[in-house]
Coordinates of C-alpha atoms in Angstrom, one line a residue:
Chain A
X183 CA -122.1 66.0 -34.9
X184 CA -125.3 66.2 -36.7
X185 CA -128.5 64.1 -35.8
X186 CA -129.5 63.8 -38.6
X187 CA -128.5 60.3 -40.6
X188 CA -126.8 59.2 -37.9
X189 CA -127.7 55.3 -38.4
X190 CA -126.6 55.7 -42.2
X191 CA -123.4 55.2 -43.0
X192 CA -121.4 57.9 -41.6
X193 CA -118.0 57.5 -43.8
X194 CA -115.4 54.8 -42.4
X195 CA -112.7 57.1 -43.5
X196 CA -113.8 60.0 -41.9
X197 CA -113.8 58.3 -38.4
X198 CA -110.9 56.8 -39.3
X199 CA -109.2 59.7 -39.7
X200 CA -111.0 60.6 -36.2
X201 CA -109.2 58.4 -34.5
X202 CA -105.9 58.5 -35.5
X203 CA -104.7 61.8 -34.3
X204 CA -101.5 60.7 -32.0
X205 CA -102.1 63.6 -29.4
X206 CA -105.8 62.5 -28.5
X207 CA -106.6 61.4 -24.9
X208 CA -104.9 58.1 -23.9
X209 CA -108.0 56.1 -23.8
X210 CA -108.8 52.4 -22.7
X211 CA -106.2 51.3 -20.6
X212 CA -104.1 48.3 -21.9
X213 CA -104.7 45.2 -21.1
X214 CA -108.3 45.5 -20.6
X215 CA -110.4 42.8 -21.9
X216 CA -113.9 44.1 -24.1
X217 CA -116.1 41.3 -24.4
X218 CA -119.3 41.9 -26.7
X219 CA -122.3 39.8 -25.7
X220 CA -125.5 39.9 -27.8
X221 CA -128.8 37.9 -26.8
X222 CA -131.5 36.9 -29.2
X223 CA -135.3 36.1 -27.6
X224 CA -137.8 34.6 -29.9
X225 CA -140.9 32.5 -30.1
X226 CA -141.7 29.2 -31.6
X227 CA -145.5 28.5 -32.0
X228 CA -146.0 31.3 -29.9
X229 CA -144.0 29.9 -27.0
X230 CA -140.9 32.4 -25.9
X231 CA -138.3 30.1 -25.5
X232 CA -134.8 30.4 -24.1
X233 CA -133.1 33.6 -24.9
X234 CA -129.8 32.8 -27.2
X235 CA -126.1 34.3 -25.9
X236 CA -123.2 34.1 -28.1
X237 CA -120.2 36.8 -27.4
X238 CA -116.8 37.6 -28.1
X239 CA -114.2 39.5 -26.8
X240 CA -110.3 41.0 -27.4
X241 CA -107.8 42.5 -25.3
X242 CA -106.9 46.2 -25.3
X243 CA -102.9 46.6 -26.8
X244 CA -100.7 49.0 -25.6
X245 CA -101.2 52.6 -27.5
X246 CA -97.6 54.6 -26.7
X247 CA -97.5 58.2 -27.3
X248 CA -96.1 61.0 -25.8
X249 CA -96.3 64.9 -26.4
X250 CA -93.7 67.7 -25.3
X251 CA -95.1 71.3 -25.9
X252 CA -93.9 74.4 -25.2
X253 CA -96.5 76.0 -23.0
X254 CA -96.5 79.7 -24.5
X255 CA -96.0 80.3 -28.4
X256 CA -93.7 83.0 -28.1
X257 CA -90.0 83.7 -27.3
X258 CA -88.7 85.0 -24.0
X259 CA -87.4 87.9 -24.2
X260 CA -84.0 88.0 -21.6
X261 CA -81.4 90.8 -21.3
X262 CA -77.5 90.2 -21.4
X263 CA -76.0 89.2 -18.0
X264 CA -79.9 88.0 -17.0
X265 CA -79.5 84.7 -14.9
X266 CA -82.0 81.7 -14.7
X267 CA -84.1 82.9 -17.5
X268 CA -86.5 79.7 -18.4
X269 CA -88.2 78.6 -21.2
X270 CA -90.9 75.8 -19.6
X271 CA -92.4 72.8 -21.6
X272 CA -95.3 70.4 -20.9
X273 CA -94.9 66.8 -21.2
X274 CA -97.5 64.6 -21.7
X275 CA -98.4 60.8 -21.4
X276 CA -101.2 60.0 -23.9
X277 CA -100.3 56.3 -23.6
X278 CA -102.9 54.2 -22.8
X279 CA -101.2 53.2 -19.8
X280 CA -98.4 54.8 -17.1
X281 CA -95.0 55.3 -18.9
X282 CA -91.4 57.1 -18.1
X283 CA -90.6 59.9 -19.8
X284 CA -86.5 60.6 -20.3
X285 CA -86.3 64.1 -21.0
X286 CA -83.0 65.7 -22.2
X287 CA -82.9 69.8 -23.1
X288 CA -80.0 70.5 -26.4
X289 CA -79.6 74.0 -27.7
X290 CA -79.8 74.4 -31.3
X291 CA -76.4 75.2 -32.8
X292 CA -77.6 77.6 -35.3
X293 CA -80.4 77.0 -38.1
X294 CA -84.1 78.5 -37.4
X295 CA -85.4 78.7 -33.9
X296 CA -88.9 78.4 -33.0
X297 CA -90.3 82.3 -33.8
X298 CA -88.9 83.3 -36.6
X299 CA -85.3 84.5 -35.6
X300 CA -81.9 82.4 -35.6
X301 CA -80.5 80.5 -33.3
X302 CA -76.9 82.0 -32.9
X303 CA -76.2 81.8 -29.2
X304 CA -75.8 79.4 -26.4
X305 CA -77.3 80.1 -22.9
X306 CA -74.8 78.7 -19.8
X307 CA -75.5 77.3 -17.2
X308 CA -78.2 75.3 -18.7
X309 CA -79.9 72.8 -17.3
X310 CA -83.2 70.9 -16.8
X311 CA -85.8 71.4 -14.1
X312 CA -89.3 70.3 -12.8
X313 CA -91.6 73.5 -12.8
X314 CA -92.9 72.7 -9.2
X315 CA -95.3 75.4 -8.8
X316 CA -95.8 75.3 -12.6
X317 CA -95.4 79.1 -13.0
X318 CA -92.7 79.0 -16.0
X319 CA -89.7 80.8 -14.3
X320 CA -87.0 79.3 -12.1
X321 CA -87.3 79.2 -8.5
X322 CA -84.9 78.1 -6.5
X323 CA -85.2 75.5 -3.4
X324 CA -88.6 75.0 -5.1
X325 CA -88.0 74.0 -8.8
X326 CA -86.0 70.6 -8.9
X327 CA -83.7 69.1 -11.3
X328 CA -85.1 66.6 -13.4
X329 CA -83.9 64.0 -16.1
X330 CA -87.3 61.8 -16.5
X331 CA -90.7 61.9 -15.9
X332 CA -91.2 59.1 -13.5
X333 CA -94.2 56.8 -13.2
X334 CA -96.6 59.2 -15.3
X335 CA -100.3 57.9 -15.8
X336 CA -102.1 58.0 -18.7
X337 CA -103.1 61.3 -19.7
X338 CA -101.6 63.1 -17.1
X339 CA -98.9 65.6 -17.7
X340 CA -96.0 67.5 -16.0
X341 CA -94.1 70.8 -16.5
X342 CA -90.6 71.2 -16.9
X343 CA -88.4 74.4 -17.4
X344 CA -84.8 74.5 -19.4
X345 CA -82.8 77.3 -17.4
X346 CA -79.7 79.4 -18.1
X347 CA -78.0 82.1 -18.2
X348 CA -77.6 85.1 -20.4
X349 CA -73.9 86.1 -21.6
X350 CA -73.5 89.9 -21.0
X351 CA -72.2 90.5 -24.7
X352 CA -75.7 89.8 -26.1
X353 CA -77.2 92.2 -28.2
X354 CA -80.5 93.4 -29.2
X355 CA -82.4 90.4 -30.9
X356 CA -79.6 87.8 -30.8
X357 CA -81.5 83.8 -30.5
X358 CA -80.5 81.4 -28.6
X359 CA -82.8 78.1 -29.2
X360 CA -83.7 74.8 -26.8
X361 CA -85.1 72.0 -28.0
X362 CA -86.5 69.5 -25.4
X363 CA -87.0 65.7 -26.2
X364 CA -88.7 62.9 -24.4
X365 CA -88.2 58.6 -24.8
X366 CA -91.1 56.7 -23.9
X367 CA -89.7 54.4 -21.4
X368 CA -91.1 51.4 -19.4
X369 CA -92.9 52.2 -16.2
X370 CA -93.6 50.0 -13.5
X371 CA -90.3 50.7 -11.1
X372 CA -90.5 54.2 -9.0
X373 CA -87.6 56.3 -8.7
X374 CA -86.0 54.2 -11.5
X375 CA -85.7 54.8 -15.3
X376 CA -87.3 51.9 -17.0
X377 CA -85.8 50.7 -20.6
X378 CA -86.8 52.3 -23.7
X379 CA -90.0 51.0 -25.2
X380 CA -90.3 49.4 -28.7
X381 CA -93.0 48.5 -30.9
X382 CA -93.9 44.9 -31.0
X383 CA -92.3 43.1 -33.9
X384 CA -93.8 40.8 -36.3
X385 CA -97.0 39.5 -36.1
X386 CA -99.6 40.6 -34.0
X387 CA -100.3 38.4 -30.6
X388 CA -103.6 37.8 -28.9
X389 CA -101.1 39.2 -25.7
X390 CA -100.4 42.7 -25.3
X391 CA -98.8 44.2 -27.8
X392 CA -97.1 47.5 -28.1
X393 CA -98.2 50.6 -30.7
X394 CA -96.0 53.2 -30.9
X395 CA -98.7 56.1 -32.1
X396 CA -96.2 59.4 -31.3
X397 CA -96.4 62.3 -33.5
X398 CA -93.2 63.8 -35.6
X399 CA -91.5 66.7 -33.7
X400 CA -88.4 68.4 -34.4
X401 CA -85.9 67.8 -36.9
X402 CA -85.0 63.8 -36.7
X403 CA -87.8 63.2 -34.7
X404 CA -90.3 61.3 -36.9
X405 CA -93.7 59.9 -36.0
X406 CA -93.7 56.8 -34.6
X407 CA -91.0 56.8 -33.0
X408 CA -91.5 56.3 -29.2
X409 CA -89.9 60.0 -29.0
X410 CA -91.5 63.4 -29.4
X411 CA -89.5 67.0 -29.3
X412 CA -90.5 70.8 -29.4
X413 CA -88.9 73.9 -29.7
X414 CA -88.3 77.2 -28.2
X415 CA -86.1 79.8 -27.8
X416 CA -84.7 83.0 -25.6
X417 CA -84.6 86.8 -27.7
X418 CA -81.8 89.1 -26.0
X419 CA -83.5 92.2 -25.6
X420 CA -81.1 95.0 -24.6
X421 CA -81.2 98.3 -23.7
X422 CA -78.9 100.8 -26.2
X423 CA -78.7 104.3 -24.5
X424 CA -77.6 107.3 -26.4
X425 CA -76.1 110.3 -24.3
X426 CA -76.4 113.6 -25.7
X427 CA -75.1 116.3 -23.6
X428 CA -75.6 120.7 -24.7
X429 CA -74.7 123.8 -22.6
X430 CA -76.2 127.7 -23.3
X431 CA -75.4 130.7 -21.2
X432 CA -77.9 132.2 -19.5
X433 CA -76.5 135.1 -17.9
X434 CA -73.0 136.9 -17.4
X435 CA -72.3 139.6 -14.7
X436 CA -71.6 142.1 -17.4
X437 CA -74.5 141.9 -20.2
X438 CA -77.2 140.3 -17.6
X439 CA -79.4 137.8 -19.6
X440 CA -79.4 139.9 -22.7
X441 CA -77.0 138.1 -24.8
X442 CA -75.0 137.0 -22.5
X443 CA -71.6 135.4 -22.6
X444 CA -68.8 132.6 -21.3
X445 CA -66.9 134.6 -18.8
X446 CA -66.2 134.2 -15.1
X447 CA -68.9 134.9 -13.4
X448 CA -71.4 133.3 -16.0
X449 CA -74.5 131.0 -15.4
X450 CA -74.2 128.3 -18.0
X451 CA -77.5 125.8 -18.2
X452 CA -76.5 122.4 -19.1
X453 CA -78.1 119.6 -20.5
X454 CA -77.9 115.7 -20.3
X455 CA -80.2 113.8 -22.7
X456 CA -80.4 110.1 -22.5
X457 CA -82.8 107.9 -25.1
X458 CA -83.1 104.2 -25.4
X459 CA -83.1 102.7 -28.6
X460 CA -86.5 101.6 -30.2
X461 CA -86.7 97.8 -30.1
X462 CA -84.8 97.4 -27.3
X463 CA -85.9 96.1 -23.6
X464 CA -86.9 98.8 -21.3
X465 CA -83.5 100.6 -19.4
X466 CA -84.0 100.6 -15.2
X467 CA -82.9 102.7 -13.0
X468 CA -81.1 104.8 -15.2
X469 CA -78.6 107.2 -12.7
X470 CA -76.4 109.8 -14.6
X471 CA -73.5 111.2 -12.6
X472 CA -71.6 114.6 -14.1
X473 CA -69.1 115.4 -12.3
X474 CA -68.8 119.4 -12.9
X475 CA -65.1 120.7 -14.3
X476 CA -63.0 122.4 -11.6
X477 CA -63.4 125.5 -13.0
X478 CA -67.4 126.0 -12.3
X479 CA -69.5 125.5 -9.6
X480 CA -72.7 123.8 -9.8
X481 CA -75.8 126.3 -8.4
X482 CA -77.1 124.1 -6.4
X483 CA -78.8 125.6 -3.7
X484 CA -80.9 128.1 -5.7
X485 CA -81.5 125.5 -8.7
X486 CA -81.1 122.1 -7.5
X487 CA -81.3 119.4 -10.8
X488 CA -84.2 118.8 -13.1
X489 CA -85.1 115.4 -13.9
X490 CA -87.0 115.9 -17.1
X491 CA -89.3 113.6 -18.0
X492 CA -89.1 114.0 -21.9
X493 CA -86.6 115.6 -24.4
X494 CA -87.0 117.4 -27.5
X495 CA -85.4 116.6 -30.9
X496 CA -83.6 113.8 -31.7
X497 CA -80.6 112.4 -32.0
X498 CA -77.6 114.6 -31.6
X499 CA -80.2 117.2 -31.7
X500 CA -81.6 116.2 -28.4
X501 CA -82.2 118.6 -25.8
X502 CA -84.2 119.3 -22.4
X503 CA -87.8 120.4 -22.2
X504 CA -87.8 122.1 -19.4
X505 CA -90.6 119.6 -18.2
X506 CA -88.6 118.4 -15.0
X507 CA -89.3 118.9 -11.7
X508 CA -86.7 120.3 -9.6
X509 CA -84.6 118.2 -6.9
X510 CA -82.5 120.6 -4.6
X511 CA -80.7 117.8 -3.2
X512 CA -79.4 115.6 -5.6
X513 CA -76.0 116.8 -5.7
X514 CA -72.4 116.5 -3.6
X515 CA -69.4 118.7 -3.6
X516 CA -68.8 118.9 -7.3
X517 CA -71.1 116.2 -8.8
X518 CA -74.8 116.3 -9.6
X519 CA -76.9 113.2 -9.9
X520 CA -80.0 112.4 -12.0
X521 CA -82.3 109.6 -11.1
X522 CA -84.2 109.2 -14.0
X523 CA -85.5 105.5 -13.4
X524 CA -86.8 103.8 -16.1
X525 CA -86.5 104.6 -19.9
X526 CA -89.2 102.7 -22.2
X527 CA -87.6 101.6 -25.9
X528 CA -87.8 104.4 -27.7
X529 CA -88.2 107.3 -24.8
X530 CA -85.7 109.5 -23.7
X531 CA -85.2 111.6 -20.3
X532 CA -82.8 114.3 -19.4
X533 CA -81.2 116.2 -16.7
X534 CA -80.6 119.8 -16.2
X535 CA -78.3 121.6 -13.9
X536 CA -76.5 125.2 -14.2
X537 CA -72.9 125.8 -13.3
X538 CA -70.9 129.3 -12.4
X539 CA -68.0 129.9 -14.4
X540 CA -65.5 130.5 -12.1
Chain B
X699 CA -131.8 38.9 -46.7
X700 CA -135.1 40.5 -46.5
X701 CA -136.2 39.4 -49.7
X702 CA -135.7 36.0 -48.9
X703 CA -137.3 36.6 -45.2
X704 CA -140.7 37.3 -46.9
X705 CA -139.9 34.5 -49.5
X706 CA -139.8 32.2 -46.4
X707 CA -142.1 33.6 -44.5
X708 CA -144.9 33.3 -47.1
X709 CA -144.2 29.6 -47.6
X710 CA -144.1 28.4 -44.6
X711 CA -147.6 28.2 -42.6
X712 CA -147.4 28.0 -38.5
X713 CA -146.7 24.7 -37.4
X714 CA -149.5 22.6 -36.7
X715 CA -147.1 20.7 -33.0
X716 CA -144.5 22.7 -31.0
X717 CA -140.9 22.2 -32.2
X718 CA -138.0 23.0 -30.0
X719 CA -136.4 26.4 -30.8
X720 CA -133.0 25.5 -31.8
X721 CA -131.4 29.3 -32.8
X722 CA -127.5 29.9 -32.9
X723 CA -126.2 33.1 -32.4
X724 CA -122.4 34.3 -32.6
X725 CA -120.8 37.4 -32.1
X726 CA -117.3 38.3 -33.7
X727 CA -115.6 41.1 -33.6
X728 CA -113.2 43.0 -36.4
X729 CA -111.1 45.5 -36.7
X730 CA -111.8 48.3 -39.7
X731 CA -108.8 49.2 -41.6
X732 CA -108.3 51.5 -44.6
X733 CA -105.6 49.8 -46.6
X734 CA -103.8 50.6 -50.4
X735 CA -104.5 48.5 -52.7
X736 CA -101.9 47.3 -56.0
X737 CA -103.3 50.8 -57.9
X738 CA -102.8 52.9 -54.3
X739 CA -106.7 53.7 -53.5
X740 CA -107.8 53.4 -50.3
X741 CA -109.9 49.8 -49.5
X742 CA -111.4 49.3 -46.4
X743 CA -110.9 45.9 -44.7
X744 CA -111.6 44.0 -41.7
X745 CA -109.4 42.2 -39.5
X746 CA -109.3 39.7 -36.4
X747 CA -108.8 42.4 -33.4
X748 CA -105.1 41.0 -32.9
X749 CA -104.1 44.4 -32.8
X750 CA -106.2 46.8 -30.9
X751 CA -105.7 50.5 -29.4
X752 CA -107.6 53.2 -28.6
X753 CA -109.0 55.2 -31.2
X754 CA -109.5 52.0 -33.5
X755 CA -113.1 51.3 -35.5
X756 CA -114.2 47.8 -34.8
X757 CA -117.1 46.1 -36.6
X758 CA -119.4 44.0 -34.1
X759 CA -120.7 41.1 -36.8
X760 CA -123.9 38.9 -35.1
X761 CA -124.5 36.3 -37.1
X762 CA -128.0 34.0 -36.5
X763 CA -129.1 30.7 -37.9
X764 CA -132.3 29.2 -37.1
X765 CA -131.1 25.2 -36.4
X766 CA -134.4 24.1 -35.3
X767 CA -137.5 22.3 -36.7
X768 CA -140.0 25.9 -36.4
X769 CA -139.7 29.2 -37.5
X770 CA -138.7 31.7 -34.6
X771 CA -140.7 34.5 -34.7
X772 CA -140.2 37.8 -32.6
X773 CA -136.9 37.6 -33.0
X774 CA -135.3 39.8 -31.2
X775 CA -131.8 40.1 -31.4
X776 CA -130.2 42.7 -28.4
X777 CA -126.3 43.9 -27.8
X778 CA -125.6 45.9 -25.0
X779 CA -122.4 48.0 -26.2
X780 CA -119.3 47.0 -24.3
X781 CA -117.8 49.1 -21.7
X782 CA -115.2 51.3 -23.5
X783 CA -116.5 50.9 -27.0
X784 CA -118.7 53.7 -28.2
X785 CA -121.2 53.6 -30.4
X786 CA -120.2 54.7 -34.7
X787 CA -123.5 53.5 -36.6
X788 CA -125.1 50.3 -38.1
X789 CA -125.0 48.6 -41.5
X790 CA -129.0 48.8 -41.7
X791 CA -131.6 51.3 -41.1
X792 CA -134.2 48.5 -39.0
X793 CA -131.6 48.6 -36.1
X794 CA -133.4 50.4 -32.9
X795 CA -131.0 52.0 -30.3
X796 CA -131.3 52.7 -26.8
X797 CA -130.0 55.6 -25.1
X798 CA -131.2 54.4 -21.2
X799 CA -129.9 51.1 -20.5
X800 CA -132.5 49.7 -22.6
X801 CA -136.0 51.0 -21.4
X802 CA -136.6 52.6 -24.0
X803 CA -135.5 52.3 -28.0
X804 CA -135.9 54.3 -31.5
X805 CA -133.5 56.0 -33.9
X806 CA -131.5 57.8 -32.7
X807 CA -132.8 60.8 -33.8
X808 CA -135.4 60.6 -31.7
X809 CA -133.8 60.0 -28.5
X810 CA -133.1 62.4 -25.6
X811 CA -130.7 62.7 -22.7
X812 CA -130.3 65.1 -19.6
X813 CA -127.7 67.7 -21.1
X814 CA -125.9 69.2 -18.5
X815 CA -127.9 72.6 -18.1
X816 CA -131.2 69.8 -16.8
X817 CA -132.7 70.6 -20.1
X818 CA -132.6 67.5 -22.5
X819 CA -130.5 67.8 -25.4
X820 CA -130.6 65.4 -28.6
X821 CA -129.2 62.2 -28.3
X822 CA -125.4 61.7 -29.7
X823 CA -124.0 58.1 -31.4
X824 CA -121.6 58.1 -28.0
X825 CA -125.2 58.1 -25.8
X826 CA -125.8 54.6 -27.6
X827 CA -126.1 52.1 -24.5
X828 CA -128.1 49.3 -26.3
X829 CA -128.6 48.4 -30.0
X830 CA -131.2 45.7 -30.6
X831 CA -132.8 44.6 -33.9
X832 CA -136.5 43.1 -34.1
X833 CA -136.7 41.4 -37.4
X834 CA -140.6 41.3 -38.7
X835 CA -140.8 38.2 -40.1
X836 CA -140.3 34.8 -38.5
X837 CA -136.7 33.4 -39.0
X838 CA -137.3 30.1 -41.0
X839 CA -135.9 26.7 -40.4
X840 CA -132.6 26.5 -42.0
X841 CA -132.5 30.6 -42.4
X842 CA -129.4 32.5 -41.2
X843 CA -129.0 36.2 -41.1
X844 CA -125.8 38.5 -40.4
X845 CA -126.0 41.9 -38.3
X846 CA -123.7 44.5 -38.4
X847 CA -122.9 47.7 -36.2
X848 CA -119.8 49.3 -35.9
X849 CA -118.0 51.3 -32.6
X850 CA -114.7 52.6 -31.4
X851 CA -112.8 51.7 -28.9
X852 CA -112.7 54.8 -26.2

């Protein structure tokens, strides 16, 4: 704030409008007593006389608000089949005094999610856990399961993680959407769920009364309600792999290398392309197994296999690029294997063996 | 009120005998509120503090009256802020503020406290420890007078 002017009148409605933002810090603690006392000293003929007290004071009413916040603004990306994928939340007390917190997690049952996509999926397995080491993923025999915040001072917070499970039939960009939602409930008993807290009705008491000062959250959720709610949501990220296999003849026993062709005796090159859709998660530890027709014979001990790090063309057009580096032992009896390891949305790798036509 | 302090002041001489200083002094406090009125605007009001949470802007009202037989003069009227209330601003321009407990006062912009880096940095309205008033002229015999600051409640 400026220095300037500060004992003219700074406007009453904008410091109003300071101090009525619901997710501020919780504050003076309720039930605590501010008592104003002013003294006036003065003379009469020159004489000081007996300084003049007069005071006044009020009791601190109970402020109850509560914020639940996703703790990163963007999805989490899961792939299908992936198990105890988490979304966490923080939960907050900005009461001005220790509340409990129920908490209960609900999946969205289609409309918009939190970033931008649909919700049209359900995760299983879900349930409701207390990050313990606060890192936002699931661990087990450390992350607990949790139904309220219990006991939780003023302006302190914890961090909670809804878990599940992704179905294997997920595709590429399918939503599924959580919604957590916390109840300000009385504190005062540990290990114990205390009963819902209301606002005080009617007039105002020179006892404690109660404010509720929450924010509006999700859908249903207005301000004011003792309840606040956030969003978030899991994106299925999968991998789509597009296997593009090509031969050409090398050599025959007849012609040599000069256009040579498919008779016994013939060394054909062959190609196995594999490329991961853009937009898709990264593919890991990509194997491809060929299994070579009875009627060739893989050269294996002069060639080996050729892991090839990049393709050229695309689509059907796809072939190797001769940029692999050659493995002399990645084959057994009549099958060949490729480790090409991971495949980046987008990328594509390749194998390349040659056969003998028998 | 300051018109009629200088009214007063100039028609009363000092008193020939000592009078016993008989000055009241009251402190109230209110609660700010911006209500609608019947055509919708906003209208500020003040309320008894039935109803007070964090956040809220309280107006501190000290109201004087000079009971006695003699004028009071140096009258110095002092309010340390309360404990959890910090300091918004004050109705009138004459009001001197403290920033140190009350050793030493002036407007605020003016003041100084120990920033954090050991340099000092300018004084802010939540520094305020002390506001105090020194009216120039003597408080007459039958005169009352209202003071006004205002403060939040942490």
């Amino acid at each position: 704030m400026k220095q300037t002017k500060t004992l003219s009148a700074v406007s009453a409605l904008a410091m109003l409008a300071m101090g009525s933002g619901a997710a501020q810090a919780a504050g003076t603690t309720s039930g605590t007593t501010i008592s104003n006392s002013v003294s006036v000293a003065y003379q009469v003929g020159g004489v000081d006389q007996i300084p003049v007290t007069g005071s006044d004071s009020f009791t601190i009413d109970r402020k109850i608000a509560l914020t639940i916040a996703e703790t990163n603004s963007n999805t989490t990306y899961v792939s299908p089949g992936q198990v105890n994928v988490a979304v966490a939340f923080s939960v907050t007390n900005n009461s001005n005094t220790a509340i409990d917190i129920a908490l209960s997690a609900t999946q969205l049952s289609g409309g918009a999610a939190a970033h931008g996509g649909t919700d049209n999926f359900d995760v299983s397995n879900f349930a409701l856990y207390k990050d313990v080491n606060g890192n936002g993923l699931y661990d087990a025999g450390t992350d607990t399961a949790i139904s309220y915040a219990d006991e939780l001072a003023a302006d302190s917070s914890i961090q909670v993680i809804a878990v599940g499970t992704i179905g294997l039939s997920q595709v590429t960009n399918d939503v599924a959407a959580v919604v957590l939602t916390g109840v300000a409930r009385e504190a005062g008993s540990a290990s114990s769920l205390g009963n819902v807290i209301t606002a005080t009705s009617g007039a105002n008491t020179t006892a404690v009364d109660t404010v509720l000062a929450d924010a509006s959250g999700e859908s249903g959720d207005v301000a004011y309600d003792g309840m606040h709610s956030d969003m978030d949501d899991f994106t299925v990220l999968a991998a789509t792999l597009t296997i593009i296999k090509t031969s050409s003849v090398i050599s025959d026993p007849v012609n040599n290398t000069n256009d040579p062709k498919i008779i016994p005796g013939a060394v054909v090159e062959q190609c196995i392309a594999v490329s991961n859709a853009a937009d898709g998660a990264s593919a890991e530890s990509v194997t491809v197994t060929e299994t070579v027709p009875g009627d060739t014979t893989p050269v294996l001990g002069s060639y080996g296999v050729y892991e090839e790090t990049s393709v050229t063309g695309t689509g059907a057009a796809m072939t190797c690029s001769n940029d692999g580096t050659q493995d002399l032992s990645a084959a057994s009896g009549n099958t060949v294997t490729g480790t090409l390891g991971s495949i980046a949305p987008g990328a594509a790798k390749g194998m390349r063996f040659r056969v003998t036509i028998q | 009120m300051k018109t009629l302090l200088s009214l007063l002041a100039a028609l009363l001489p000092a008193p020939a005998v000592l009078a016993a200083g008989n000055v009241a002094l009251e402190s109230k406090i209110f609660v700010e509120k911006t209500v609608q009125d019947a055509h919708g605007a906003p209208r500020i009001v003040l309320q008894p503090p039935a109803l007070v949470v964090p956040g809220e802007q309280l107006v501190f009202v000290l109201d004087y009256s000079n009971r006695g037989n003699a004028p009071a003069t140096n009258f110095t009227v002092t309010n340390p802020l309360p404990h959890d209330i910090t300091f918004t601003d004050a109705a009138d321009a004459g009001a001197e503020l403290s920033v140190d407990g009350g050793k030493s006062w002036g407007q605020l912009a003016v003041l100084t406290v120990p920033g954090s880096d050991g340099k000092r940095r300018a004084a802010r309205p939540t520094d305020v420890t002390h506001i105090r008033w020194v009216l120039k002229q003597p408080v007459a015999v039958g005169e009352s007078g209202r003071l006004t600051f205002r403060g939040t409640v942490r």
